[in-house]
Every structure is written in C-alpha cells, then in structure tokens.
mmCIF file of C-alpha atoms in Angstrom:
data_model
loop_
_atom_site.group_PDB
_atom_site.id
_atom_site.type_symbol
_atom_site.label_atom_id
_atom_site.label_comp_id
_atom_site.label_asym_id
_atom_site.label_seq_id
_atom_site.Cartn_x
_atom_site.Cartn_y
_atom_site.Cartn_z
ATOM 1 C CA MET A 1 7.035 7.299 -29.970
ATOM 2 C CA SER A 2 8.558 5.344 -27.114
ATOM 3 C CA ARG A 3 6.067 3.346 -25.061
ATOM 4 C CA THR A 4 8.656 1.481 -22.982
ATOM 5 C CA LEU A 5 9.999 4.463 -21.012
ATOM 6 C CA ARG A 6 9.601 4.014 -17.291
ATOM 7 C CA SER A 7 11.423 4.957 -14.109
ATOM 8 C CA VAL A 8 14.045 2.421 -12.986
ATOM 9 C CA ARG A 9 15.684 2.526 -9.557
ATOM 10 C CA HIS A 10 17.531 -0.800 -9.618
ATOM 11 C CA PHE A 11 20.552 -1.115 -11.915
ATOM 12 C CA LEU A 12 23.150 -3.689 -12.795
ATOM 13 C CA PRO A 13 26.767 -2.729 -11.983
ATOM 14 C CA THR A 14 27.647 -2.846 -15.713
ATOM 15 C CA ALA A 15 29.315 0.401 -16.810
ATOM 16 C CA VAL A 16 27.701 2.428 -19.593
ATOM 17 C CA PRO A 17 30.122 2.730 -22.581
ATOM 18 C CA ARG A 18 31.469 6.204 -23.272
ATOM 19 C CA SER A 19 30.116 6.024 -26.825
ATOM 20 C CA ASP A 20 26.582 5.570 -25.458
ATOM 21 C CA VAL A 21 27.034 8.510 -23.104
ATOM 22 C CA GLU A 22 28.110 10.739 -26.007
ATOM 23 C CA ARG A 23 25.185 9.591 -28.141
ATOM 24 C CA ILE A 24 22.737 10.427 -25.330
ATOM 25 C CA ILE A 25 24.190 13.903 -24.860
ATOM 26 C CA ASP A 26 24.295 14.526 -28.608
ATOM 27 C CA VAL A 27 20.574 13.774 -28.882
ATOM 28 C CA ALA A 28 19.722 15.858 -25.785
ATOM 29 C CA ARG A 29 21.561 18.982 -26.978
ATOM 30 C CA TRP A 30 19.151 19.270 -29.905
ATOM 31 C CA THR A 31 16.274 19.898 -27.488
ATOM 32 C CA GLY A 32 14.458 23.172 -28.118
ATOM 33 C CA SER A 33 14.670 25.979 -25.589
ATOM 34 C CA ALA A 34 13.155 29.407 -25.097
ATOM 35 C CA ARG A 35 14.820 31.894 -27.491
ATOM 36 C CA ASN A 36 17.285 29.096 -28.292
ATOM 37 C CA ARG A 37 19.324 29.961 -25.215
ATOM 38 C CA GLN A 38 20.214 26.301 -24.421
ATOM 39 C CA PRO A 39 20.920 27.089 -20.748
ATOM 40 C CA TRP A 40 22.102 23.579 -19.849
ATOM 41 C CA ARG A 41 25.487 22.037 -19.186
ATOM 42 C CA PHE A 42 26.037 18.275 -18.947
ATOM 43 C CA VAL A 43 28.228 16.557 -16.337
ATOM 44 C CA ALA A 44 28.582 12.756 -16.624
ATOM 45 C CA VAL A 45 29.375 11.168 -13.267
ATOM 46 C CA THR A 46 30.636 7.572 -13.202
ATOM 47 C CA GLY A 47 32.923 7.548 -10.134
ATOM 48 C CA PRO A 48 31.444 5.562 -7.239
ATOM 49 C CA GLU A 49 32.603 8.080 -4.602
ATOM 50 C CA VAL A 50 30.910 11.052 -6.260
ATOM 51 C CA ARG A 51 27.762 9.045 -6.964
ATOM 52 C CA ARG A 52 27.659 8.020 -3.322
ATOM 53 C CA ASP A 53 27.968 11.653 -2.231
ATOM 54 C CA LEU A 54 25.203 12.693 -4.641
ATOM 55 C CA SER A 55 22.919 10.015 -3.227
ATOM 56 C CA ARG A 56 23.155 11.740 0.148
ATOM 57 C CA CYS A 57 21.736 14.992 -1.219
ATOM 58 C CA GLY A 58 18.140 14.308 -0.266
ATOM 59 C CA ASN A 59 15.821 11.382 0.319
ATOM 60 C CA PHE A 60 14.880 11.187 -3.369
ATOM 61 C CA ALA A 61 18.461 10.603 -4.557
ATOM 62 C CA LEU A 62 19.302 7.391 -2.698
ATOM 63 C CA HIS A 63 19.334 5.256 -5.861
ATOM 64 C CA LEU A 64 22.143 7.323 -7.432
ATOM 65 C CA ALA A 65 24.728 5.345 -5.468
ATOM 66 C CA ASP A 66 23.904 2.162 -7.428
ATOM 67 C CA ALA A 67 23.438 3.731 -10.875
ATOM 68 C CA PRO A 68 26.510 3.267 -13.130
ATOM 69 C CA LEU A 69 25.874 6.670 -14.803
ATOM 70 C CA VAL A 70 24.484 9.930 -13.416
ATOM 71 C CA LEU A 71 24.047 12.898 -15.750
ATOM 72 C CA VAL A 72 23.853 16.097 -13.702
ATOM 73 C CA LEU A 73 22.367 19.065 -15.584
ATOM 74 C CA LEU A 74 23.593 22.503 -14.567
ATOM 75 C CA SER A 75 22.315 25.955 -15.507
ATOM 76 C CA HIS A 76 23.245 29.507 -14.578
ATOM 77 C CA ASP A 77 20.869 31.619 -12.519
ATOM 78 C CA ASN A 78 20.179 34.069 -15.337
ATOM 79 C CA GLY A 79 16.870 35.347 -13.940
ATOM 80 C CA PHE A 80 14.658 33.883 -16.680
ATOM 81 C CA ALA A 81 11.569 32.094 -15.411
ATOM 82 C CA ASP A 82 11.582 29.591 -18.291
ATOM 83 C CA THR A 83 15.016 28.151 -17.444
ATOM 84 C CA GLU A 84 13.572 25.458 -15.199
ATOM 85 C CA PHE A 85 11.106 24.514 -17.944
ATOM 86 C CA ASP A 86 13.929 24.143 -20.467
ATOM 87 C CA MET A 87 15.878 21.993 -18.023
ATOM 88 C CA GLY A 88 12.903 19.677 -17.696
ATOM 89 C CA ARG A 89 12.670 19.384 -21.490
ATOM 90 C CA VAL A 90 16.304 18.391 -21.906
ATOM 91 C CA ALA A 91 16.052 15.922 -18.990
ATOM 92 C CA GLN A 92 13.166 14.193 -20.745
ATOM 93 C CA SER A 93 15.217 14.061 -23.950
ATOM 94 C CA ILE A 94 18.000 12.279 -22.049
ATOM 95 C CA CYS A 95 15.583 9.676 -20.720
ATOM 96 C CA LEU A 96 14.156 9.022 -24.198
ATOM 97 C CA ALA A 97 17.614 8.753 -25.783
ATOM 98 C CA ALA A 98 18.775 6.302 -23.089
ATOM 99 C CA ASP A 99 15.618 4.233 -23.525
ATOM 100 C CA ASP A 100 16.336 4.018 -27.247
ATOM 101 C CA LEU A 101 19.708 2.449 -26.340
ATOM 102 C CA GLY A 102 18.067 -0.085 -24.030
ATOM 103 C CA LEU A 103 19.039 1.673 -20.802
ATOM 104 C CA GLY A 104 16.792 2.323 -17.865
ATOM 105 C CA THR A 105 16.590 5.812 -16.373
ATOM 106 C CA CYS A 106 15.136 7.625 -13.401
ATOM 107 C CA LEU A 107 14.861 11.408 -13.229
ATOM 108 C CA THR A 108 16.161 12.719 -9.908
ATOM 109 C CA THR A 109 16.160 16.136 -8.242
ATOM 110 C CA PHE A 110 17.857 17.399 -5.091
ATOM 111 C CA HIS A 111 16.054 18.976 -2.128
ATOM 112 C CA PRO A 112 16.200 21.275 -0.198
ATOM 113 C CA ASP A 113 18.292 24.238 -1.374
ATOM 114 C CA ASP A 114 21.315 23.249 0.732
ATOM 115 C CA ASN A 115 21.494 19.927 -1.101
ATOM 116 C CA VAL A 116 21.114 21.720 -4.451
ATOM 117 C CA ARG A 117 24.210 23.807 -3.781
ATOM 118 C CA ARG A 118 26.055 20.810 -2.389
ATOM 119 C CA ALA A 119 25.342 18.729 -5.516
ATOM 120 C CA ALA A 120 26.596 21.577 -7.726
ATOM 121 C CA ARG A 121 29.835 21.773 -5.751
ATOM 122 C CA LEU A 122 30.378 18.008 -5.970
ATOM 123 C CA VAL A 123 30.469 18.149 -9.793
ATOM 124 C CA GLY A 124 32.423 21.419 -9.941
ATOM 125 C CA GLY A 125 29.617 23.605 -11.285
ATOM 126 C CA PRO A 126 28.169 26.998 -10.323
ATOM 127 C CA PRO A 127 25.094 27.220 -8.094
ATOM 128 C CA PRO A 128 22.222 26.243 -10.384
ATOM 129 C CA ARG A 129 18.796 27.774 -10.695
ATOM 130 C CA GLY A 130 16.312 25.624 -8.747
ATOM 131 C CA ALA A 131 16.769 21.916 -8.217
ATOM 132 C CA PRO A 132 19.000 20.569 -11.002
ATOM 133 C CA PRO A 133 17.691 17.364 -12.588
ATOM 134 C CA ALA A 134 20.074 14.435 -12.540
ATOM 135 C CA PRO A 135 18.886 11.480 -14.637
ATOM 136 C CA ALA A 136 20.354 8.169 -13.521
ATOM 137 C CA ALA A 137 20.990 5.637 -16.299
ATOM 138 C CA GLY A 138 22.091 2.027 -16.525
ATOM 139 C CA GLU A 139 20.981 -1.458 -17.392
ATOM 140 C CA ASP A 140 17.816 -2.554 -15.660
ATOM 141 C CA ALA A 141 18.165 -4.935 -12.757
ATOM 142 C CA PRO A 142 15.320 -7.032 -11.431
ATOM 143 C CA PRO A 143 13.876 -5.437 -8.301
ATOM 144 C CA PRO A 144 14.579 -7.194 -5.021
ATOM 145 C CA PRO A 145 11.979 -9.728 -4.006
ATOM 146 C CA THR A 146 9.199 -8.223 -2.020
ATOM 147 C CA PRO A 147 8.511 -9.757 1.368
ATOM 148 C CA ALA A 148 5.627 -12.130 1.520
ATOM 149 C CA ALA A 149 2.353 -10.559 2.411
ATOM 150 C CA TRP A 150 1.408 -10.847 6.031
ATOM 151 C CA GLU A 151 -1.095 -13.558 6.707
ATOM 152 C CA PRO A 152 -2.990 -13.956 9.961
ATOM 153 C CA PRO A 153 -2.135 -17.050 11.983
ATOM 154 C CA PRO A 154 -4.470 -20.013 11.576
ATOM 155 C CA PRO A 155 -7.328 -20.020 14.040
ATOM 156 C CA ASN A 156 -7.130 -22.257 17.037
ATOM 157 C CA PRO A 157 -8.649 -25.697 16.447
ATOM 158 C CA THR A 158 -12.160 -26.066 17.725
ATOM 159 C CA PRO A 159 -11.928 -27.584 21.211
ATOM 160 C CA THR A 160 -13.631 -30.903 21.641
ATOM 161 C CA THR A 161 -16.798 -30.598 23.691
ATOM 162 C CA MET A 162 -18.717 -33.240 25.539
ATOM 163 C CA PRO A 163 -22.013 -34.278 23.950
ATOM 164 C CA PRO A 164 -24.987 -32.642 25.595
ATOM 165 C CA ALA A 165 -26.587 -34.539 28.420
ATOM 166 C CA PRO A 166 -29.871 -36.280 27.543
ATOM 167 C CA PRO A 167 -33.007 -34.538 28.765
ATOM 168 C CA ALA A 168 -34.674 -35.689 31.940
ATOM 169 C CA TRP A 169 -37.508 -37.473 30.125
ATOM 170 C CA ALA A 170 -35.077 -39.676 28.189
ATOM 171 C CA ALA A 171 -34.585 -41.946 31.181
ATOM 172 C CA ARG A 172 -38.326 -42.427 31.567
ATOM 173 C CA HIS A 173 -38.992 -42.835 27.821
ATOM 174 C CA PRO A 174 -36.047 -44.628 26.187
ATOM 175 C CA ALA A 175 -37.930 -44.855 22.869
ATOM 176 C CA GLY A 176 -37.694 -41.133 22.422
ATOM 177 C CA TRP A 177 -39.949 -38.168 22.630
ATOM 178 C CA ARG A 178 -42.533 -39.770 20.352
ATOM 179 C CA ALA A 179 -43.271 -42.336 23.098
ATOM 180 C CA MET A 180 -44.139 -39.626 25.562
ATOM 181 C CA PRO A 181 -47.879 -39.475 26.306
ATOM 182 C CA SER A 182 -49.601 -36.369 25.131
ATOM 183 C CA ARG A 183 -51.747 -34.196 27.335
ATOM 184 C CA ARG A 184 -54.841 -35.624 25.724
ATOM 185 C CA ASP A 185 -53.778 -39.135 26.716
ATOM 186 C CA ILE A 186 -53.294 -38.237 30.351
ATOM 187 C CA ARG A 187 -56.538 -38.876 32.240
ATOM 188 C CA ARG A 188 -56.966 -36.982 35.391
ATOM 189 C CA PRO A 189 -58.881 -38.527 38.291
ATOM 190 C CA PRO A 190 -62.468 -37.293 38.555
ATOM 191 C CA ARG A 191 -62.996 -34.452 40.905
ATOM 192 C CA THR A 192 -64.910 -35.243 44.111
ATOM 193 C CA ARG A 193 -67.280 -32.706 45.474
ATOM 194 C CA ARG A 194 -66.196 -31.300 48.759
ATOM 195 C CA PRO A 195 -68.811 -31.960 51.478
ATOM 196 C CA PRO A 196 -70.700 -28.878 52.585
ATOM 197 C CA ARG A 197 -69.299 -27.137 55.590
ATOM 198 C CA TYR A 198 -72.667 -26.485 57.046
ATOM 199 C CA PRO A 199 -75.834 -28.598 56.848
ATOM 200 C CA ALA A 200 -78.216 -27.677 54.129
ATOM 201 C CA ASP A 201 -80.829 -26.531 56.536
ATOM 202 C CA ALA A 202 -78.499 -24.455 58.625
ATOM 203 C CA PHE A 203 -79.442 -21.241 56.913
ATOM 204 C CA ARG A 204 -83.147 -21.848 56.592
ATOM 205 C CA SER A 205 -85.218 -19.298 58.225
ATOM 206 C CA ARG A 206 -87.139 -20.529 61.132
ATOM 207 C CA THR A 207 -90.066 -19.194 62.972
ATOM 208 C CA TYR A 208 -90.001 -19.281 66.697
#
C-alpha cells in the first residue's frame, strides 16, 4: 500500500517518457467498474498550448499549465448514476500508478459546466458526464519559498525621563527622611489660659 501519495502542484519541466505514460494507463484500465462497463477514455495531453488552455477552465485547474503531463478522462453521458463513481476509481488508480513510478500527481476537475464542455472540446472528446477528472503528473518540484511571516515593528525606545525632583523636606533634612523629627519629638508650647472676659464676681447675685 502506497503511503507516499500526496497532491503535488509544482512540477519540473522534465517531460514524462511515453513508456511511463503507457504503463500508467495500462495499470488504470484494470480498475473495476460497475457491471464491467469501463466507461472511461484516456487522453494524454503534453502540448503546452493545450495545457495552458485547460488551466483556464476554472480556478482549480491553474496548475495544469506547468504540469508536463495531463491525463484527461472522458466518459459518455449514458444515464447511469455510477459513472461518476467509476471515473473517480480510475482517477485514483492513475495517481497510484504514477506514484509507483516516482511521479507526483494532483487530481483536478473543471467547474462550472461551461468549463466542463470547453475542456472536452479542447481534447476532441464528446461532452462528458459531470466534471471530468484530469490528473496532472510530473516530477516533483520544490514549492516556491513562502514569504517571511509578518513581524510587528520593534517598539519605540523608552524615552529618557528626568529624575524626579526631591521632596520639599529634602532641603531641610539632607540626611534623609530618617533625620526628620517624629511627631512625638515635636514639643508644642504650653497652652496659656485665656483671661476671663468678665470679672469673677460679675455674675454674683447681689442684694440691694
């Protein structure tokens, strides 16, 4: 069982040998199908002009322009509901066979229906049933370098601030706050009794 199969969208411009293409198709044609109908037809596309036109048949087909080999699978609209399922089975067989030869693949479909009919006309086939799969194959190429992750700019340097001004008592007590007299050490002057406003005998009752 292949554990190295993965989707590849970046290919080297090296052409796939015709012998490898025939080996891939020979393996794929042995794929089982409902009632053994084998509704598929294989079209190998290697011309750069046709591959470029196929890459314009939908946003999911852009990588076909750089793939050295595109295998378009066609089927007749015979009214059977299991035709699309059989086409998916044979497309997976193509990907496994290409992986066994050391080639990278990526399964591609065309959307919407106008692009499906356009892709069928480009390879000279009848209008297919549903979106025809078109596996792209070729030697893996390293993906382009990803841009560096965005990093926030460094924060502004901390502005230099003036040291805080000394408190008001520092001028009176240069030795520091420990030299300041406490409240217990501060002796208040004794209170003097205020002289009476009226003489002491001013409110004595008198008898006249």
